[in-house]
Tab-separated table of N, CA and C in Angstrom:
chain	number	residue	atom	x	y	z
M	1	MET	N	-14.376	-3.994	-4.234
M	1	MET	CA	-13.475	-4.394	-3.042
M	1	MET	C	-12.106	-3.693	-3.113
M	2	ILE	N	-12.209	-3.578	-1.733
M	2	ILE	CA	-10.507	-3.108	-0.960
M	2	ILE	C	-9.537	-3.339	-0.633
M	3	VAL	N	-8.619	-2.727	-0.743
M	3	VAL	CA	-7.238	-3.184	-1.045
M	3	VAL	C	-6.774	-2.561	0.048
M	4	THR	N	-5.584	-3.749	0.879
M	4	THR	CA	-5.678	-3.299	2.356
M	4	THR	C	-3.954	-3.574	2.383
M	5	ILE	N	-3.701	-2.871	3.304
M	5	ILE	CA	-2.380	-2.443	3.209
M	5	ILE	C	-1.359	-4.325	3.643
M	6	GLN	N	-1.793	-5.423	3.732
M	6	GLN	CA	-1.613	-6.506	4.052
M	6	GLN	C	-1.540	-7.332	2.929
M	7	HIS	N	-2.506	-7.203	1.410
M	7	HIS	CA	-2.257	-7.519	0.411
M	7	HIS	C	-1.377	-6.912	-0.067
M	8	LEU	N	-0.534	-5.951	-0.072
M	8	LEU	CA	0.348	-4.544	-0.308
M	8	LEU	C	1.878	-5.535	0.304
M	9	HIS	N	1.889	-5.798	1.152
M	9	HIS	CA	2.768	-6.889	2.393
M	9	HIS	C	3.502	-7.988	1.650
M	10	THR	N	2.035	-8.205	0.648
M	10	THR	CA	1.834	-9.860	0.709
M	10	THR	C	2.233	-10.278	-0.913
M	11	VAL	N	1.680	-9.365	-1.623
M	11	VAL	CA	1.827	-9.265	-3.376
M	11	VAL	C	3.642	-10.313	-3.478
M	12	PRO	N	3.140	-11.664	-4.531
M	12	PRO	CA	4.234	-12.317	-4.939
M	12	PRO	C	5.157	-10.852	-5.989
M	13	THR	N	6.240	-10.418	-6.060
M	13	THR	CA	7.190	-9.338	-6.446
M	13	THR	C	7.611	-10.795	-7.433
M	14	TRP	N	8.321	-10.632	-8.998
M	14	TRP	CA	9.472	-10.550	-9.801
M	14	TRP	C	10.910	-11.087	-9.081
M	15	THR	N	10.885	-10.840	-7.701
M	15	THR	CA	12.337	-11.940	-7.005
M	15	THR	C	11.441	-12.322	-6.207
M	16	THR	N	12.302	-13.126	-5.289
M	16	THR	CA	12.248	-14.320	-4.133
M	16	THR	C	10.903	-13.796	-3.326
M	17	ARG	N	11.279	-12.599	-2.908
M	17	ARG	CA	10.338	-11.542	-1.880
M	17	ARG	C	8.697	-11.513	-2.470
M	18	THR	N	8.404	-11.038	-1.291
M	18	THR	CA	7.185	-11.132	-1.345
M	18	THR	C	6.617	-9.314	-0.764
M	19	GLY	N	5.573	-8.685	-1.405
M	19	GLY	CA	5.487	-7.405	-0.886
M	19	GLY	C	6.093	-6.293	-1.792
M	20	TYR	N	5.502	-5.190	-1.628
M	20	TYR	CA	5.722	-4.126	-2.499
M	20	TYR	C	7.078	-3.421	-1.421
M	21	CYS	N	7.950	-2.649	-1.734
M	21	CYS	CA	8.217	-1.443	-0.961
M	21	CYS	C	7.353	-0.719	-0.493
M	22	ALA	N	7.489	-0.034	0.694
M	22	ALA	CA	6.587	1.325	1.411
M	22	ALA	C	6.936	2.028	0.500
M	23	LYS	N	8.526	2.151	0.743
M	23	LYS	CA	9.038	3.769	0.325
M	23	LYS	C	8.801	4.153	-1.073
M	24	GLN	N	8.863	3.006	-2.103
M	24	GLN	CA	8.262	3.181	-3.076
M	24	GLN	C	6.513	3.168	-3.702
M	25	SER	N	5.935	2.999	-2.713
M	25	SER	CA	4.969	2.723	-2.674
M	25	SER	C	4.084	4.204	-2.147
M	26	ARG	N	4.921	4.612	-1.164
M	26	ARG	CA	4.698	5.751	-0.479
M	26	ARG	C	4.576	6.594	-1.686
M	27	ALA	N	5.924	6.868	-2.439
M	27	ALA	CA	5.902	7.813	-3.729
M	27	ALA	C	4.976	7.059	-4.584
M	28	PHE	N	4.779	6.317	-4.763
M	28	PHE	CA	3.673	5.761	-6.210
M	28	PHE	C	2.179	6.759	-5.245
M	29	PHE	N	1.864	6.729	-4.123
M	29	PHE	CA	0.371	7.053	-3.436
M	29	PHE	C	0.418	8.574	-4.024
M	30	ALA	N	1.860	9.152	-3.258
M	30	ALA	CA	1.926	11.020	-4.001
M	30	ALA	C	1.961	11.197	-5.188
M	31	GLU	N	2.881	9.960	-6.551
M	31	GLU	CA	2.704	10.717	-7.494
M	31	GLU	C	1.265	11.019	-7.994
M	32	HIS	N	0.399	9.953	-7.422
M	32	HIS	CA	-1.292	10.147	-8.283
M	32	HIS	C	-2.050	10.601	-7.217
M	33	GLY	N	-2.144	11.490	-6.319
M	33	GLY	CA	-2.532	12.039	-5.338
M	33	GLY	C	-3.325	11.116	-4.528
M	34	LEU	N	-2.932	10.069	-4.071
M	34	LEU	CA	-4.039	9.103	-3.291
M	34	LEU	C	-2.960	9.434	-1.562
M	35	ASP	N	-4.227	9.348	-0.529
M	35	ASP	CA	-3.816	9.195	0.466
M	35	ASP	C	-3.348	8.146	0.921
M	36	TRP	N	-1.581	8.262	1.455
M	36	TRP	CA	-0.683	6.876	1.774
M	36	TRP	C	-1.370	6.708	3.550
M	37	LEU	N	-1.448	7.294	4.514
M	37	LEU	CA	-2.111	7.313	5.518
M	37	LEU	C	-3.254	6.477	5.965
M	38	LYS	N	-4.196	7.168	4.574
M	38	LYS	CA	-5.493	6.638	4.794
M	38	LYS	C	-5.819	5.510	3.914
M	39	PHE	N	-4.696	5.085	3.089
M	39	PHE	CA	-4.508	3.880	3.079
M	39	PHE	C	-4.060	2.241	3.772
M	40	VAL	N	-2.773	3.315	4.199
M	40	VAL	CA	-2.548	2.490	5.726
M	40	VAL	C	-3.664	1.875	6.406
M	41	GLN	N	-4.295	2.879	6.966
M	41	GLN	CA	-5.710	2.704	8.072
M	41	GLN	C	-6.975	1.612	7.460
M	42	GLU	N	-7.170	2.306	6.414
M	42	GLU	CA	-8.445	1.602	5.831
M	42	GLU	C	-8.574	1.313	4.491
M	43	GLY	N	-7.620	0.852	3.791
M	43	GLY	CA	-7.571	0.270	2.497
M	43	GLY	C	-7.298	1.190	1.803
M	44	ILE	N	-7.899	0.870	0.134
M	44	ILE	CA	-7.726	1.883	-0.721
M	44	ILE	C	-9.622	1.194	-1.650
M	45	ASP	N	-10.012	1.587	-2.140
M	45	ASP	CA	-11.068	0.803	-3.579
M	45	ASP	C	-9.844	0.265	-4.858
M	46	ALA	N	-9.850	-0.275	-5.037
M	46	ALA	CA	-9.300	-1.462	-5.821
M	46	ALA	C	-9.790	-0.638	-6.870
M	47	GLU	N	-11.172	0.184	-7.564
M	47	GLU	CA	-11.201	0.943	-8.726
M	47	GLU	C	-10.266	1.757	-8.987
M	48	VAL	N	-10.029	2.475	-7.839
M	48	VAL	CA	-9.001	4.064	-7.508
M	48	VAL	C	-7.472	3.436	-7.742
M	49	LEU	N	-6.977	2.154	-7.813
M	49	LEU	CA	-6.078	1.812	-8.113
M	49	LEU	C	-5.476	1.235	-9.652
M	50	LEU	N	-6.874	0.695	-10.118
M	50	LEU	CA	-6.985	0.438	-11.410
M	50	LEU	C	-6.847	1.553	-12.200
M	51	ALA	N	-7.734	2.722	-11.726
M	51	ALA	CA	-7.952	3.812	-12.547
M	51	ALA	C	-6.754	4.161	-12.946
M	52	THR	N	-5.688	4.393	-11.856
M	52	THR	CA	-3.851	4.612	-12.380
M	52	THR	C	-3.440	3.930	-13.470
M	53	ASP	N	-3.690	3.120	-14.088
M	53	ASP	CA	-3.211	2.350	-15.573
M	53	ASP	C	-1.864	1.490	-14.768
M	54	ASN	N	-0.991	1.768	-14.166
M	54	ASN	CA	-0.005	1.473	-13.578
M	54	ASN	C	-0.165	-0.138	-13.561
M	55	ALA	N	1.029	-1.118	-13.952
M	55	ALA	CA	1.061	-2.311	-13.849
M	55	ALA	C	1.230	-3.450	-12.470
M	56	LEU	N	1.993	-2.676	-11.261
M	56	LEU	CA	1.989	-3.177	-10.323
M	56	LEU	C	0.734	-2.666	-9.529
M	57	ALA	N	0.029	-1.816	-9.592
M	57	ALA	CA	-0.999	-1.635	-9.020
M	57	ALA	C	-2.021	-2.599	-9.307
M	58	ILE	N	-1.954	-2.719	-11.203
M	58	ILE	CA	-2.755	-3.783	-11.436
M	58	ILE	C	-2.647	-5.154	-10.837
M	59	HIS	N	-1.483	-5.769	-10.885
M	59	HIS	CA	-0.674	-6.759	-9.936
M	59	HIS	C	-1.453	-7.118	-8.812
M	60	LEU	N	-1.059	-5.640	-8.219
M	60	LEU	CA	-1.569	-5.757	-6.745
M	60	LEU	C	-3.322	-6.247	-6.430
M	61	VAL	N	-3.860	-5.653	-7.220
M	61	VAL	CA	-5.513	-5.833	-7.167
M	61	VAL	C	-5.849	-7.245	-7.876
M	62	ALA	N	-5.458	-7.404	-8.717
M	62	ALA	CA	-5.712	-9.082	-8.870
M	62	ALA	C	-4.747	-10.101	-7.919
M	63	HIS	N	-3.492	-9.643	-7.055
M	63	HIS	CA	-3.192	-10.283	-5.703
M	63	HIS	C	-4.512	-10.285	-4.528
M	64	ALA	N	-4.706	-9.080	-4.240
M	64	ALA	CA	-6.453	-9.096	-3.595
M	64	ALA	C	-7.477	-9.791	-3.369
M	65	ARG	N	-7.134	-9.415	-5.480
M	65	ARG	CA	-8.838	-10.427	-5.024
M	65	ARG	C	-8.673	-11.953	-5.046
M	66	ALA	N	-7.550	-12.641	-5.295
M	66	ALA	CA	-7.334	-13.814	-5.783
M	66	ALA	C	-7.193	-14.051	-4.111
M	67	VAL	N	-6.295	-13.228	-2.780
M	67	VAL	CA	-6.156	-13.635	-2.116
M	67	VAL	C	-7.911	-13.432	-1.130
M	68	GLU	N	-8.895	-12.136	-1.578
M	68	GLU	CA	-10.139	-12.409	-0.873
M	68	GLU	C	-11.080	-13.505	-1.493
M	69	GLU	N	-10.805	-14.101	-2.432
M	69	GLU	CA	-11.857	-14.981	-3.114
M	69	GLU	C	-11.393	-16.584	-2.292
M	70	ALA	N	-9.761	-17.320	-2.371
M	70	ALA	CA	-9.607	-18.129	-1.344
M	70	ALA	C	-9.966	-17.917	0.151
M	71	ARG	N	-9.751	-16.760	0.696
M	71	ARG	CA	-10.474	-16.514	1.748
M	71	ARG	C	-12.095	-16.825	1.570
M	72	ASN	N	-12.715	-16.379	0.673
M	72	ASN	CA	-14.221	-16.516	1.060
M	72	ASN	C	-14.619	-17.867	0.851
M	73	GLY	N	-13.887	-18.517	-0.315
M	73	GLY	CA	-14.156	-20.009	-0.669
M	73	GLY	C	-13.562	-20.844	0.721
M	74	SER	N	-13.133	-20.341	1.518
M	74	SER	CA	-12.821	-21.508	2.322
M	74	SER	C	-13.194	-21.085	3.736
M	75	GLN	N	-14.628	-20.395	3.297
M	75	GLN	CA	-14.986	-20.400	4.838
M	75	GLN	C	-17.068	-20.964	4.488
M	76	THR	N	-17.164	-21.158	2.857
M	76	THR	CA	-18.116	-22.133	2.746
M	76	THR	C	-17.944	-23.317	2.953
């Protein structure tokens, strides 16, 4: 499954806001040797994010899966 920038912008957080901070997200990508620009343009495989074993990345993947399942379920 591909996680997109839209998923990153809509992920529920621990505050009243939604979405992760782009500045910190870019830093996370750099820290893990991931290409931020490629992610913005094409998305990233969920398994790559899960492999970081980062709690926020895992939460993002769970959100992306829920969004896609809801989207696919509403089409049938």
